[in-house]
Tab-separated table of C-alpha atoms and ligand atoms in Angstrom:
chain	number	residue	atom	x	y	z
A	121	UNK	CA	10.785	-21.379	-1.112
A	122	UNK	CA	11.460	-18.331	-2.388
A	123	UNK	CA	14.617	-17.318	-3.824
A	124	UNK	CA	15.851	-13.934	-5.484
A	125	UNK	CA	18.659	-14.627	-7.948
A	126	UNK	CA	20.781	-11.550	-9.165
A	127	UNK	CA	17.463	-9.424	-9.382
A	128	UNK	CA	17.687	-5.832	-10.714
A	129	UNK	CA	14.473	-3.537	-11.578
A	130	UNK	CA	15.152	-0.519	-13.946
A	131	UNK	CA	12.611	1.912	-14.706
A	132	UNK	CA	13.620	3.975	-17.621
A	133	UNK	CA	15.035	6.165	-18.245
A	134	UNK	CA	17.644	5.696	-15.533
A	135	UNK	CA	15.635	4.670	-12.282
A	136	UNK	CA	17.030	2.191	-10.776
A	137	UNK	CA	14.895	0.402	-8.044
A	138	UNK	CA	16.693	-2.508	-7.626
A	139	UNK	CA	20.413	-3.438	-7.958
A	140	UNK	CA	21.047	-7.396	-8.085
A	141	UNK	CA	19.577	-8.477	-4.788
A	142	UNK	CA	19.674	-12.273	-4.201
A	143	UNK	CA	18.526	-14.106	-0.749
A	144	UNK	CA	16.278	-16.997	0.227
A	145	UNK	CA	13.848	-17.089	2.570
A	146	UNK	CA	12.791	-20.782	3.537
A	147	UNK	CA	9.276	-21.887	4.256
A	148	UNK	CA	7.943	-20.596	7.643
A	149	UNK	CA	10.099	-17.766	8.269
A	150	UNK	CA	9.206	-14.182	9.406
A	151	UNK	CA	11.143	-11.697	7.409
A	152	UNK	CA	11.126	-7.669	7.900
A	153	UNK	CA	12.021	-5.547	4.798
A	154	UNK	CA	13.212	-2.238	5.988
A	155	UNK	CA	14.936	0.641	4.225
A	156	UNK	CA	14.335	3.994	3.607
A	157	UNK	CA	11.558	5.755	1.321
A	158	UNK	CA	12.882	5.033	-2.223
A	159	UNK	CA	15.204	2.008	-1.145
A	160	UNK	CA	12.971	-0.534	-3.049
A	161	UNK	CA	10.756	-2.035	-0.637
A	162	UNK	CA	7.416	-1.751	-2.818
A	163	UNK	CA	9.355	-3.281	-6.106
A	164	UNK	CA	10.705	-6.107	-4.239
A	165	UNK	CA	7.444	-6.805	-2.803
A	166	UNK	CA	5.594	-5.793	-6.421
A	167	UNK	CA	7.986	-8.633	-8.234
A	168	UNK	CA	7.443	-11.286	-5.759
A	169	UNK	CA	3.617	-10.321	-6.271
A	170	UNK	CA	4.078	-10.649	-10.098
A	171	UNK	CA	3.064	-7.153	-10.414
A	172	UNK	CA	6.424	-5.901	-11.736
A	173	UNK	CA	8.983	-7.713	-14.151
A	174	UNK	CA	12.351	-8.051	-13.537
A	175	UNK	CA	14.707	-6.331	-15.773
A	176	UNK	CA	17.609	-8.940	-14.770
A	177	UNK	CA	17.597	-11.934	-12.875
A	178	UNK	CA	14.965	-14.389	-11.235
A	179	UNK	CA	12.395	-14.794	-8.423
A	180	UNK	CA	11.611	-18.753	-7.954
A	181	UNK	CA	8.616	-19.368	-6.008
A	182	UNK	CA	8.631	-23.674	-4.793
A	183	UNK	CA	11.776	-23.609	-7.155
A	184	UNK	CA	9.567	-21.835	-10.346
A	185	UNK	CA	10.288	-18.594	-11.953
A	186	UNK	CA	7.150	-17.002	-11.114
A	187	UNK	CA	7.281	-14.731	-13.927
A	188	UNK	CA	7.063	-17.820	-16.364
A	189	UNK	CA	4.300	-18.646	-15.055
A	190	UNK	CA	1.756	-19.842	-17.755
A	191	UNK	CA	-1.475	-17.911	-17.505
A	192	UNK	CA	-3.226	-21.174	-16.628
A	193	UNK	CA	-1.138	-22.010	-13.388
A	194	UNK	CA	-1.502	-18.054	-12.772
A	195	UNK	CA	-4.499	-18.815	-10.281
A	196	UNK	CA	-3.093	-21.301	-8.462
A	197	UNK	CA	0.239	-19.404	-7.832
A	198	UNK	CA	-2.289	-16.047	-6.535
A	199	UNK	CA	-4.270	-18.721	-4.134
A	200	UNK	CA	-0.425	-19.378	-2.725
A	201	UNK	CA	0.593	-15.950	-2.228
A	202	UNK	CA	-1.895	-13.458	0.246
A	203	UNK	CA	-1.103	-9.905	0.215
A	204	UNK	CA	-2.261	-7.198	2.768
A	205	UNK	CA	-1.761	-3.216	2.464
A	206	UNK	CA	-0.890	-0.139	4.549
A	207	UNK	CA	-4.755	1.278	3.348
A	208	UNK	CA	-6.618	-2.024	3.994
A	209	UNK	CA	-8.180	-2.312	0.120
A	210	UNK	CA	-11.506	-3.111	1.575
A	211	UNK	CA	-14.956	-2.923	-0.174
A	212	UNK	CA	-16.703	-0.053	1.662
A	213	UNK	CA	-20.564	-1.216	0.769
A	214	UNK	CA	-19.409	-4.627	2.045
A	215	UNK	CA	-19.428	-6.027	5.314
A	216	UNK	CA	-16.348	-7.957	7.001
A	217	UNK	CA	-17.792	-11.117	5.783
A	218	UNK	CA	-18.705	-10.004	2.509
A	219	UNK	CA	-15.368	-8.487	1.834
A	220	UNK	CA	-13.896	-11.976	2.632
A	221	UNK	CA	-16.628	-14.251	0.940
A	222	UNK	CA	-16.581	-12.120	-1.954
A	223	UNK	CA	-13.071	-13.841	-2.787
A	224	UNK	CA	-14.424	-17.071	-2.651
A	225	UNK	CA	-17.365	-16.041	-4.579
A	226	UNK	CA	-15.075	-14.690	-7.796
A	227	UNK	CA	-13.539	-18.066	-7.891
A	228	UNK	CA	-17.064	-19.770	-7.857
A	229	UNK	CA	-17.217	-21.864	-4.541
A	230	UNK	CA	-20.224	-22.744	-3.391
A	231	UNK	CA	-22.245	-21.559	-0.412
A	232	UNK	CA	-21.603	-23.938	2.189
A	233	UNK	CA	-17.848	-23.934	1.887
A	234	UNK	CA	-17.968	-20.012	1.996
A	235	UNK	CA	-20.053	-20.014	5.457
A	236	UNK	CA	-17.458	-22.211	6.422
A	237	UNK	CA	-13.982	-21.002	5.273
A	238	UNK	CA	-14.953	-17.333	6.047
A	239	UNK	CA	-15.774	-18.248	9.851
A	240	UNK	CA	-12.591	-19.986	10.087
A	241	UNK	CA	-10.886	-17.133	8.805
A	242	UNK	CA	-12.464	-14.562	10.770
A	243	UNK	CA	-12.311	-16.698	13.623
A	244	UNK	CA	-8.454	-16.719	13.624
A	245	UNK	CA	-8.533	-13.034	13.255
A	246	UNK	CA	-10.645	-12.415	16.304
A	247	UNK	CA	-13.029	-10.946	14.270
A	248	UNK	CA	-16.489	-13.489	14.488
A	249	UNK	CA	-18.323	-10.719	16.876
A	250	UNK	CA	-17.605	-7.858	13.896
A	251	UNK	CA	-18.957	-10.037	10.597
A	252	UNK	CA	-21.755	-7.825	10.194
A	253	UNK	CA	-20.061	-4.748	10.612
A	254	UNK	CA	-18.735	-2.602	7.298
A	255	UNK	CA	-15.632	-0.829	6.933
A	256	UNK	CA	-16.791	2.412	7.877
A	257	UNK	CA	-18.092	0.918	11.674
A	258	UNK	CA	-14.799	-0.617	11.998
A	259	UNK	CA	-11.488	1.057	13.819
A	260	UNK	CA	-8.534	0.636	12.052
A	261	UNK	CA	-6.699	-2.442	13.521
A	262	UNK	CA	-10.037	-4.381	12.774
A	263	UNK	CA	-9.894	-3.085	8.996
A	264	UNK	CA	-6.693	-4.626	8.992
A	265	UNK	CA	-7.930	-7.988	10.274
A	266	UNK	CA	-10.434	-7.880	8.160
A	267	UNK	CA	-7.423	-7.740	5.335
A	268	UNK	CA	-5.447	-10.517	6.912
A	269	UNK	CA	-8.785	-12.576	7.117
A	270	UNK	CA	-9.071	-11.873	3.528
A	271	UNK	CA	-5.363	-12.798	2.921
A	272	UNK	CA	-6.080	-16.341	4.779
A	273	UNK	CA	-9.225	-17.590	2.578
A	274	UNK	CA	-7.262	-19.550	0.403
A	275	UNK	CA	-4.568	-20.594	3.085
A	276	UNK	CA	-1.443	-19.171	1.275
A	277	UNK	CA	2.039	-20.418	1.903
A	278	UNK	CA	2.948	-17.061	2.020
A	279	UNK	CA	1.932	-13.349	3.309
A	280	UNK	CA	3.246	-10.394	2.104
A	281	UNK	CA	2.504	-7.288	4.362
A	282	UNK	CA	3.381	-3.951	2.764
A	283	UNK	CA	3.549	-1.552	5.849
A	284	UNK	CA	0.355	-2.858	7.188
A	285	UNK	CA	0.849	-0.661	10.138
A	286	UNK	CA	1.440	1.930	8.729
A	287	UNK	CA	-1.950	3.907	9.330
A	288	UNK	CA	-2.269	2.015	12.947
A	289	UNK	CA	-1.917	3.679	16.350
A	290	UNK	CA	1.262	1.656	18.742
A	291	UNK	CA	-1.900	0.046	20.580
A	292	UNK	CA	-3.286	-1.128	17.122
A	293	UNK	CA	0.511	-1.704	15.661
A	294	UNK	CA	0.989	-4.571	18.328
A	295	UNK	CA	-2.012	-5.958	17.545
A	296	UNK	CA	-1.643	-6.119	14.141
A	297	UNK	CA	2.160	-7.753	14.260
A	298	UNK	CA	0.903	-10.301	17.254
A	299	UNK	CA	-1.396	-11.404	14.941
A	300	UNK	CA	1.081	-11.762	11.979
A	301	UNK	CA	3.186	-13.694	14.496
A	302	UNK	CA	0.307	-15.765	15.393
A	303	UNK	CA	-0.301	-16.902	11.733
A	304	UNK	CA	3.471	-17.249	11.342
A	305	UNK	CA	3.353	-19.827	13.869
A	306	UNK	CA	0.793	-21.449	12.228
A	307	UNK	CA	2.996	-22.136	9.445
A	308	UNK	CA	2.344	-19.202	7.119
A	309	UNK	CA	5.404	-17.684	5.765
A	310	UNK	CA	5.460	-14.273	6.389
A	311	UNK	CA	7.003	-11.192	4.530
A	312	UNK	CA	6.541	-7.702	6.315
A	313	UNK	CA	7.973	-4.213	4.669
A	314	UNK	CA	7.843	-1.466	7.688
A	315	UNK	CA	9.442	1.424	8.667
A	316	UNK	CA	8.664	0.880	12.231
A	317	UNK	CA	11.454	0.336	14.768
A	318	UNK	CA	9.693	-0.573	17.789
A	319	UNK	CA	7.875	-3.153	15.338
A	320	UNK	CA	11.384	-4.694	14.368
A	321	UNK	CA	13.087	-4.565	17.639
A	322	UNK	CA	10.476	-6.143	19.060
A	323	UNK	CA	10.068	-9.051	16.673
A	324	UNK	CA	13.722	-9.934	16.963
A	325	UNK	CA	13.460	-11.775	13.993
A	326	UNK	CA	15.460	-11.594	10.659
A	327	UNK	CA	15.898	-8.312	8.890
A	328	UNK	CA	16.857	-7.562	5.126
A	329	UNK	CA	17.821	-3.916	5.077
A	330	UNK	CA	17.593	-2.252	1.428
A	331	UNK	CA	19.516	0.849	0.633
A	332	UNK	CA	19.446	2.715	-2.587
A	333	UNK	CA	17.919	-0.641	-4.027
A	334	UNK	CA	20.972	-3.041	-3.145
A	335	UNK	CA	20.760	-5.144	-0.291
A	336	UNK	CA	22.496	-3.669	2.443
A	337	UNK	CA	22.217	-5.988	5.088
A	338	UNK	CA	20.632	-9.647	6.249
A	339	UNK	CA	20.536	-10.192	9.452
A	340	UNK	CA	19.540	-13.212	11.420
A	341	UNK	CA	18.190	-11.169	14.737
A	342	UNK	CA	17.979	-7.834	13.383
A	343	UNK	CA	17.500	-4.213	14.958
A	344	UNK	CA	16.578	-0.958	13.331
A	345	UNK	CA	19.894	0.570	12.281
A	346	UNK	CA	18.388	3.326	9.740
B	284	ADP	P1	10.319	2.127	-1.006
B	284	ADP	O1	9.179	1.159	-1.360
B	284	ADP	O2	11.641	1.404	-0.445
B	284	ADP	O3	9.924	3.219	-1.103
B	284	ADP	P2	10.083	1.768	-4.248
B	284	ADP	O4	10.491	0.387	-4.598
B	284	ADP	O5	8.615	2.537	-4.381
B	284	ADP	O6	10.815	2.227	-2.467
B	284	ADP	O7	11.242	2.696	-4.900
B	284	ADP	C1	12.295	2.619	-5.382
B	284	ADP	C2	13.164	3.241	-6.568
B	284	ADP	O8	12.401	3.042	-7.948
B	284	ADP	C3	12.658	5.071	-6.357
B	284	ADP	O9	13.424	5.906	-6.976
B	284	ADP	C4	11.345	5.033	-6.918
B	284	ADP	O10	11.187	6.576	-7.277
B	284	ADP	C5	11.319	4.120	-8.019
B	284	ADP	N1	9.989	3.536	-8.963
B	284	ADP	C6	9.551	2.536	-8.232
B	284	ADP	N2	8.609	2.538	-8.944
B	284	ADP	C7	8.501	3.402	-9.705
B	284	ADP	C8	7.675	3.181	-11.468
B	284	ADP	N3	6.689	2.588	-11.482
B	284	ADP	N4	8.186	4.128	-11.978
B	284	ADP	C9	9.321	4.441	-11.993
B	284	ADP	N5	10.215	4.391	-11.195
B	284	ADP	C10	9.731	3.975	-10.011
């Protein structure tokens, strides 16, 4: 489903962010990405989100080189890949409901579909009762739930989560990771970049370890070693 083929990323003049990285992820996997600060985790995710282009190698998604996708087909790619970040990236002047609905409005969806789909994803993340709260009225964990609902709105095949628990206490961290596990069990592939040792060790799922831009380990049931 996702394949990195000998991918390198160099930021001139001499910054090597990724070195000859190759791996495959199949549909339905839950894969964590770990490594010290500067190891290349964000660069890897940015390449997959098509925010950056590789210096060498290819990134394939469902058999297609994502850096060769025609502009006319980009919206289709964007709908298949949801993303969640440490800082939530919510619009402060919109309620939880409106933050999610907005994504459909800009795509030109009709009101009836918006009401149905937004309610459905808010229910999945357990936030129906907070639908009309603004970000400032929500806890960190709830804000991340809104961001996850927004990432789910187009029923993506994969969700990229870049340090989604970075600003959360242990209770909300477990809560958000539990939600990602539930979404994964419903069939969505998850790629989770994290620094959190407990998260990795409790998950007991596949772990890719980056060191200095190189993929040092790829373990089926990884433990946090660094
Ligand atoms: P991580 O997410 O694991 O902390 P990054 O992917 O952010 O690592 O960074 C990997 C390396 O690439 C670092 O040495 C970083 O300084 C460098 N790097 C990342 N983005 C840029 C950029 N836009 N310009 C120059 N160097 C960058």
